Amino acid sequence: MTQSPAPAFSHSRLAGAALGAMCGDALGMPVEGWSHQDIERQYGRLDAFLEGRLEAGSYTDDSQMMIAILETLAQRGTLDPAYLAARFLALYEPRRGYGGRVDSIMQQLARGAPWDQVATDSWGNGGAMRVGVLGVYFAHDDQACCAAALRQCAITHTHARGLAGAAAQALSVALAARLGAAAKQPYCASLVNHVASLVEPIDSHTASRLRALPRIPRGDESQARRVLTSEYACDVSAPESLPPAIGAFLAAASPEQAIVLAVSLGGDTDTIGAMTGALAGAYWGLEAIPPAWLDRLENQEAGRDHVLRLCRDICGENG
């Protein structure tokens, strides 16, 4: 008998999104800032965790802030921004590679500044890199999903492009979880049009860059890389990193292929890998992520097993 797909909100898809993001983060960490040409020239197809500024299998600020979101959901049962800001500060380790603006925000929070008075006008992808798990949590309610994505982003970002990027990633993951649960194939036009229409009121430029995502044949990594790197800068800006992350997911036939392709695009590789990993994990589920990757993921006090426990606590009877 064929087993039915896991529901959109389930342990398989929440843990899939969380650990998928961590795998993309860890795979991309050693080549962050490299061009796609340099990655290919040095490694060919980069599909194994390597040592970089951190040990092989380590996560960066992307996953550390995502873990704070999971801890908030587990303890509060919703997206409580004041509690989340406190968890951001409690988990904060500068060695993970936080940007200068976030370092300043953490210093302000440590001095007692209110969570809603420390954000900067950043248009970067920091709000999007950490938000994927909210897409699974709110998979059946796009309005609540978008609102929660904006609330968590507003702790650090006020620019419309940063906010729209966070909303677009969360909404994309929510749709991926629903499609996976229904055993339906994701298609570029329908996914992009759905998400772009919802983020258009937040920022029309981000919506426009989403709509620019070309249709790419599934399974052809070389062609996908050529098309995506030609269209997008793959840098730290939300409008230039989120669409190629979605494109890598749509062009792939498995989480492994999606994450490898995302990292191969170069640029902000850990974040693009994390965003694609969240999409792939939400769609295919935890069971589809390569066991060799999961085995090598960082597993200290707030590592892989901690994340799995949080996902079980959050899902409860849906686990």
Short mmCIF file of C-alpha atoms in Angstrom, two decimals:
data_model
loop_
_atom_site.label_atom_id
_atom_site.label_comp_id
_atom_site.label_asym_id
_atom_site.label_seq_id
_atom_site.Cartn_x
_atom_site.Cartn_y
_atom_site.Cartn_z
CA MET A 1 0.00 0.00 0.00
CA THR A 2 1.34 3.46 -0.92
CA GLN A 3 1.63 5.76 2.07
CA SER A 4 -0.31 9.01 1.82
CA PRO A 5 1.79 12.19 1.75
CA ALA A 6 2.25 13.96 5.06
CA PRO A 7 -0.12 16.89 5.69
CA ALA A 8 1.09 20.39 4.87
CA PHE A 9 1.52 21.11 8.58
CA SER A 10 3.32 18.04 9.87
CA HIS A 11 6.56 17.05 11.52
CA SER A 12 7.89 15.73 8.21
CA ARG A 13 7.41 19.05 6.43
CA LEU A 14 8.32 21.36 9.31
CA ALA A 15 11.48 19.41 10.11
CA GLY A 16 12.11 19.08 6.38
CA ALA A 17 11.98 22.87 5.97
CA ALA A 18 14.17 23.44 9.03
CA LEU A 19 16.85 20.84 8.30
CA GLY A 20 16.66 21.52 4.57
CA ALA A 21 17.50 25.14 5.34
CA MET A 22 20.35 24.06 7.63
CA CYS A 23 21.75 21.77 4.93
CA GLY A 24 21.65 24.53 2.34
CA ASP A 25 23.26 26.91 4.81
CA ALA A 26 26.06 24.45 5.66
CA LEU A 27 26.69 23.50 2.03
CA GLY A 28 26.89 27.13 0.96
CA MET A 29 28.94 28.41 3.89
CA PRO A 30 32.45 27.60 2.54
CA VAL A 31 31.84 29.31 -0.83
CA GLU A 32 29.90 32.38 0.29
CA GLY A 33 30.87 35.29 -1.93
CA TRP A 34 32.36 33.11 -4.66
CA SER A 35 31.24 33.41 -8.28
CA HIS A 36 29.47 30.47 -9.87
CA GLN A 37 32.44 30.09 -12.23
CA ASP A 38 34.90 29.81 -9.33
CA ILE A 39 32.75 27.25 -7.52
CA GLU A 40 32.55 25.06 -10.62
CA ARG A 41 36.24 25.46 -11.39
CA GLN A 42 37.30 24.54 -7.83
CA TYR A 43 34.79 21.82 -6.96
CA GLY A 44 32.84 20.82 -10.04
CA ARG A 45 29.53 19.76 -8.48
CA LEU A 46 29.70 20.81 -4.83
CA ASP A 47 27.54 18.23 -3.03
CA ALA A 48 29.37 17.60 0.26
CA PHE A 49 29.88 19.74 3.35
CA LEU A 50 33.31 21.35 3.50
CA GLU A 51 35.24 23.36 6.03
CA GLY A 52 35.15 27.11 5.50
CA ARG A 53 35.17 29.92 8.04
CA LEU A 54 33.41 27.35 10.24
CA GLU A 55 33.83 23.58 10.55
CA ALA A 56 32.27 21.36 7.89
CA GLY A 57 28.53 20.91 8.50
CA SER A 58 28.24 24.08 10.59
CA TYR A 59 25.37 26.48 10.22
CA THR A 60 25.61 30.27 10.00
CA ASP A 61 23.48 33.18 11.22
CA ASP A 62 20.75 32.09 8.76
CA SER A 63 19.98 28.91 10.69
CA GLN A 64 20.68 30.38 14.12
CA MET A 65 17.94 32.95 13.61
CA MET A 66 15.61 30.27 12.20
CA ILE A 67 16.16 28.22 15.37
CA ALA A 68 15.06 31.27 17.37
CA ILE A 69 11.80 31.29 15.39
CA LEU A 70 11.26 27.59 16.11
CA GLU A 71 11.92 28.17 19.82
CA THR A 72 9.36 30.98 19.80
CA LEU A 73 6.72 28.82 18.14
CA ALA A 74 7.43 25.98 20.59
CA GLN A 75 7.21 28.22 23.67
CA ARG A 76 4.55 30.73 22.61
CA GLY A 77 2.45 28.82 20.06
CA THR A 78 2.55 31.80 17.72
CA LEU A 79 4.94 34.42 16.39
CA ASP A 80 5.54 36.65 19.42
CA PRO A 81 8.01 39.33 18.21
CA ALA A 82 9.11 40.45 21.67
CA TYR A 83 9.93 36.89 22.68
CA LEU A 84 11.57 36.26 19.30
CA ALA A 85 13.82 39.29 19.67
CA ALA A 86 14.91 37.95 23.07
CA ARG A 87 15.69 34.55 21.51
CA PHE A 88 17.64 36.23 18.70
CA LEU A 89 19.79 37.86 21.38
CA ALA A 90 20.10 34.73 23.54
CA LEU A 91 21.34 32.59 20.64
CA TYR A 92 23.49 35.30 19.03
CA GLU A 93 27.05 34.20 18.27
CA PRO A 94 29.00 36.73 16.18
CA ARG A 95 31.22 33.95 14.76
CA ARG A 96 28.23 32.70 12.74
CA GLY A 97 28.68 35.59 10.32
CA TYR A 98 26.06 38.19 11.16
CA GLY A 99 26.12 41.41 9.18
CA GLY A 100 27.21 44.67 10.74
CA ARG A 101 23.65 46.00 10.95
CA VAL A 102 22.45 42.95 12.86
CA ASP A 103 25.47 43.16 15.18
CA SER A 104 24.38 46.71 16.00
CA ILE A 105 20.78 45.58 16.55
CA MET A 106 21.95 42.90 18.97
CA GLN A 107 24.00 45.44 20.90
CA GLN A 108 20.93 47.67 21.21
CA LEU A 109 18.75 44.78 22.39
CA ALA A 110 21.41 43.85 24.95
CA ARG A 111 21.22 47.41 26.32
CA GLY A 112 17.46 47.02 26.75
CA ALA A 113 16.14 48.78 23.66
CA PRO A 114 12.56 47.78 22.70
CA TRP A 115 12.38 45.16 19.95
CA ASP A 116 10.33 47.44 17.71
CA GLN A 117 12.83 50.32 17.80
CA VAL A 118 16.05 48.69 16.62
CA ALA A 119 15.47 47.74 12.96
CA THR A 120 17.33 49.36 10.06
CA ASP A 121 16.23 50.23 6.54
CA SER A 122 17.94 47.15 5.08
CA TRP A 123 16.66 45.69 1.81
CA GLY A 124 18.69 42.54 2.41
CA ASN A 125 17.56 38.93 2.59
CA GLY A 126 18.02 38.51 6.36
CA GLY A 127 14.30 38.39 6.99
CA ALA A 128 13.78 35.82 4.23
CA MET A 129 16.69 33.53 5.09
CA ARG A 130 15.20 32.51 8.46
CA VAL A 131 11.46 32.52 7.77
CA GLY A 132 10.80 29.26 5.89
CA VAL A 133 9.54 27.35 8.94
CA LEU A 134 6.71 29.86 9.32
CA GLY A 135 5.50 28.84 5.87
CA VAL A 136 4.86 25.30 7.11
CA TYR A 137 3.42 26.47 10.44
CA PHE A 138 0.90 28.69 8.65
CA ALA A 139 0.60 26.50 5.54
CA HIS A 140 -3.20 26.69 5.48
CA ASP A 141 -3.56 30.44 6.01
CA ASP A 142 -1.72 32.75 3.61
CA GLN A 143 -2.93 35.87 5.41
CA ALA A 144 -1.61 34.70 8.78
CA CYS A 145 1.57 33.44 7.11
CA CYS A 146 2.27 36.81 5.50
CA ALA A 147 1.50 38.72 8.70
CA ALA A 148 3.83 36.53 10.79
CA ALA A 149 6.60 36.80 8.21
CA LEU A 150 6.36 40.58 8.30
CA ARG A 151 6.31 40.68 12.12
CA GLN A 152 9.48 38.64 12.47
CA CYS A 153 11.19 40.62 9.72
CA ALA A 154 10.29 43.98 11.30
CA ILE A 155 12.61 43.24 14.24
CA THR A 156 15.60 43.78 11.93
CA HIS A 157 14.31 45.24 8.63
CA THR A 158 12.08 48.19 7.74
CA HIS A 159 12.74 48.51 3.99
CA ALA A 160 9.84 47.37 1.83
CA ARG A 161 12.09 45.08 -0.23
CA GLY A 162 13.40 43.29 2.85
CA LEU A 163 9.86 42.88 4.18
CA ALA A 164 8.50 41.69 0.83
CA GLY A 165 11.31 39.16 0.51
CA ALA A 166 10.45 37.65 3.89
CA ALA A 167 6.75 37.47 3.02
CA ALA A 168 7.47 35.96 -0.39
CA GLN A 169 9.70 33.21 1.01
CA ALA A 170 7.21 32.26 3.72
CA LEU A 171 4.33 32.20 1.23
CA SER A 172 6.38 30.15 -1.24
CA VAL A 173 7.20 27.58 1.44
CA ALA A 174 3.54 27.44 2.48
CA LEU A 175 2.51 26.71 -1.09
CA ALA A 176 5.29 24.13 -1.46
CA ALA A 177 4.04 22.34 1.67
CA ARG A 178 0.47 22.31 0.36
CA LEU A 179 1.56 21.02 -3.04
CA GLY A 180 3.68 18.31 -1.45
CA ALA A 181 0.79 17.24 0.76
CA ALA A 182 -1.46 17.02 -2.31
CA ALA A 183 1.22 15.16 -4.31
CA LYS A 184 1.07 17.89 -6.95
CA GLN A 185 3.95 19.16 -9.05
CA PRO A 186 5.05 22.78 -8.48
CA TYR A 187 4.95 24.90 -11.63
CA CYS A 188 6.80 28.17 -12.11
CA ALA A 189 3.98 30.32 -13.47
CA SER A 190 1.38 29.34 -10.90
CA LEU A 191 3.73 29.59 -7.90
CA VAL A 192 5.25 32.89 -8.97
CA ASN A 193 1.94 34.50 -9.89
CA HIS A 194 0.37 33.43 -6.60
CA VAL A 195 3.20 34.76 -4.46
CA ALA A 196 3.84 37.92 -6.50
CA SER A 197 0.19 38.93 -6.28
CA LEU A 198 0.32 38.70 -2.48
CA VAL A 199 3.56 40.69 -2.06
CA GLU A 200 2.75 43.34 -4.69
CA PRO A 201 1.08 45.61 -2.08
CA ILE A 202 4.23 45.41 0.05
CA ASP A 203 6.76 46.11 -2.72
CA SER A 204 6.13 46.16 -6.45
CA HIS A 205 9.83 45.78 -7.33
CA THR A 206 10.13 42.47 -5.48
CA ALA A 207 6.93 41.29 -7.17
CA SER A 208 8.38 42.28 -10.53
CA ARG A 209 11.62 40.37 -9.92
CA LEU A 210 9.61 37.31 -8.93
CA ARG A 211 7.61 37.50 -12.14
CA ALA A 212 10.87 37.69 -14.11
CA LEU A 213 11.71 34.11 -13.06
CA PRO A 214 12.16 32.12 -16.28
CA ARG A 215 10.65 28.70 -16.79
CA ILE A 216 13.44 26.10 -16.54
CA PRO A 217 13.25 22.43 -17.52
CA ARG A 218 13.34 20.25 -14.39
CA GLY A 219 16.52 18.27 -13.76
CA ASP A 220 18.99 20.20 -15.96
CA GLU A 221 21.37 21.79 -13.46
CA SER A 222 23.71 23.35 -16.04
CA GLN A 223 20.94 25.09 -17.95
CA ALA A 224 19.24 26.21 -14.75
CA ARG A 225 22.48 27.71 -13.48
CA ARG A 226 23.05 29.58 -16.76
CA VAL A 227 19.53 30.98 -16.83
CA LEU A 228 19.35 31.99 -13.17
CA THR A 229 22.78 33.62 -12.99
CA SER A 230 22.02 35.53 -16.18
CA GLU A 231 18.78 36.94 -14.78
CA TYR A 232 19.70 37.57 -11.12
CA ALA A 233 22.67 38.99 -9.23
CA CYS A 234 22.36 36.31 -6.51
CA ASP A 235 23.60 38.86 -3.99
CA VAL A 236 22.47 39.77 -0.47
CA SER A 237 19.47 41.80 -1.64
CA ALA A 238 16.10 40.13 -1.20
CA PRO A 239 14.86 40.78 -4.79
CA GLU A 240 18.02 39.31 -6.34
CA SER A 241 18.45 36.25 -4.10
CA LEU A 242 14.95 34.97 -3.37
CA PRO A 243 13.82 34.42 -7.00
CA PRO A 244 16.86 32.27 -7.91
CA ALA A 245 16.34 30.29 -4.69
CA ILE A 246 12.78 29.57 -5.82
CA GLY A 247 14.08 28.83 -9.31
CA ALA A 248 16.53 26.24 -7.99
CA PHE A 249 13.69 24.49 -6.17
CA LEU A 250 11.45 24.51 -9.24
CA ALA A 251 14.23 23.22 -11.52
CA ALA A 252 15.09 20.23 -9.30
CA ALA A 253 13.82 16.68 -8.97
CA SER A 254 14.94 16.19 -5.33
CA PRO A 255 16.07 18.18 -2.28
CA GLU A 256 19.67 17.22 -2.97
CA GLN A 257 19.55 18.55 -6.52
CA ALA A 258 17.71 21.70 -5.46
CA ILE A 259 20.21 22.61 -2.74
CA VAL A 260 23.29 21.74 -4.81
CA LEU A 261 21.95 23.87 -7.66
CA ALA A 262 21.17 26.79 -5.34
CA VAL A 263 24.69 26.84 -3.89
CA SER A 264 26.24 26.50 -7.36
CA LEU A 265 24.75 29.87 -8.34
CA GLY A 266 27.43 31.67 -6.35
CA GLY A 267 27.07 34.95 -4.49
CA ASP A 268 25.20 34.73 -1.20
CA THR A 269 25.44 30.94 -1.32
CA ASP A 270 24.59 30.08 2.29
CA THR A 271 21.40 32.14 2.24
CA ILE A 272 20.26 31.06 -1.23
CA GLY A 273 20.98 27.48 -0.21
CA ALA A 274 19.02 27.93 3.02
CA MET A 275 15.99 29.41 1.26
CA THR A 276 15.96 26.67 -1.37
CA GLY A 277 16.47 24.04 1.32
CA ALA A 278 13.41 25.25 3.21
CA LEU A 279 11.31 25.04 0.04
CA ALA A 280 12.60 21.60 -0.87
CA GLY A 281 12.22 20.23 2.65
CA ALA A 282 8.66 21.54 2.92
CA TYR A 283 7.74 19.99 -0.42
CA TRP A 284 9.50 16.59 -0.27
CA GLY A 285 9.62 16.20 3.51
CA LEU A 286 12.35 15.31 5.96
CA GLU A 287 12.64 11.74 4.68
CA ALA A 288 13.85 12.94 1.27
CA ILE A 289 16.86 14.90 2.56
CA PRO A 290 20.10 12.92 2.06
CA PRO A 291 20.91 10.98 5.26
CA ALA A 292 24.62 11.65 4.73
CA TRP A 293 23.92 15.38 5.01
CA LEU A 294 21.77 15.01 8.12
CA ASP A 295 24.45 12.88 9.76
CA ARG A 296 27.08 15.56 9.20
CA LEU A 297 25.01 18.55 10.29
CA GLU A 298 26.23 20.37 13.36
CA ASN A 299 24.69 18.74 16.40
CA GLN A 300 25.84 20.68 19.43
CA GLU A 301 23.48 22.04 22.09
CA ALA A 302 21.38 23.96 19.54
CA GLY A 303 22.03 21.71 16.56
CA ARG A 304 20.21 19.09 14.51
CA ASP A 305 18.61 17.10 17.34
CA HIS A 306 17.47 20.26 19.11
CA VAL A 307 15.75 21.36 15.91
CA LEU A 308 14.06 17.97 15.53
CA ARG A 309 12.78 18.16 19.12
CA LEU A 310 11.43 21.65 18.55
CA CYS A 311 9.59 20.52 15.43
CA ARG A 312 8.04 17.61 17.33
CA ASP A 313 6.95 19.92 20.15
CA ILE A 314 5.42 22.39 17.69
CA CYS A 315 3.53 19.80 15.68
CA GLY A 316 2.16 17.86 18.65
CA GLU A 317 -0.47 15.40 17.46
CA ASN A 318 0.41 16.31 13.85
CA GLY A 319 3.93 14.93 14.36
#
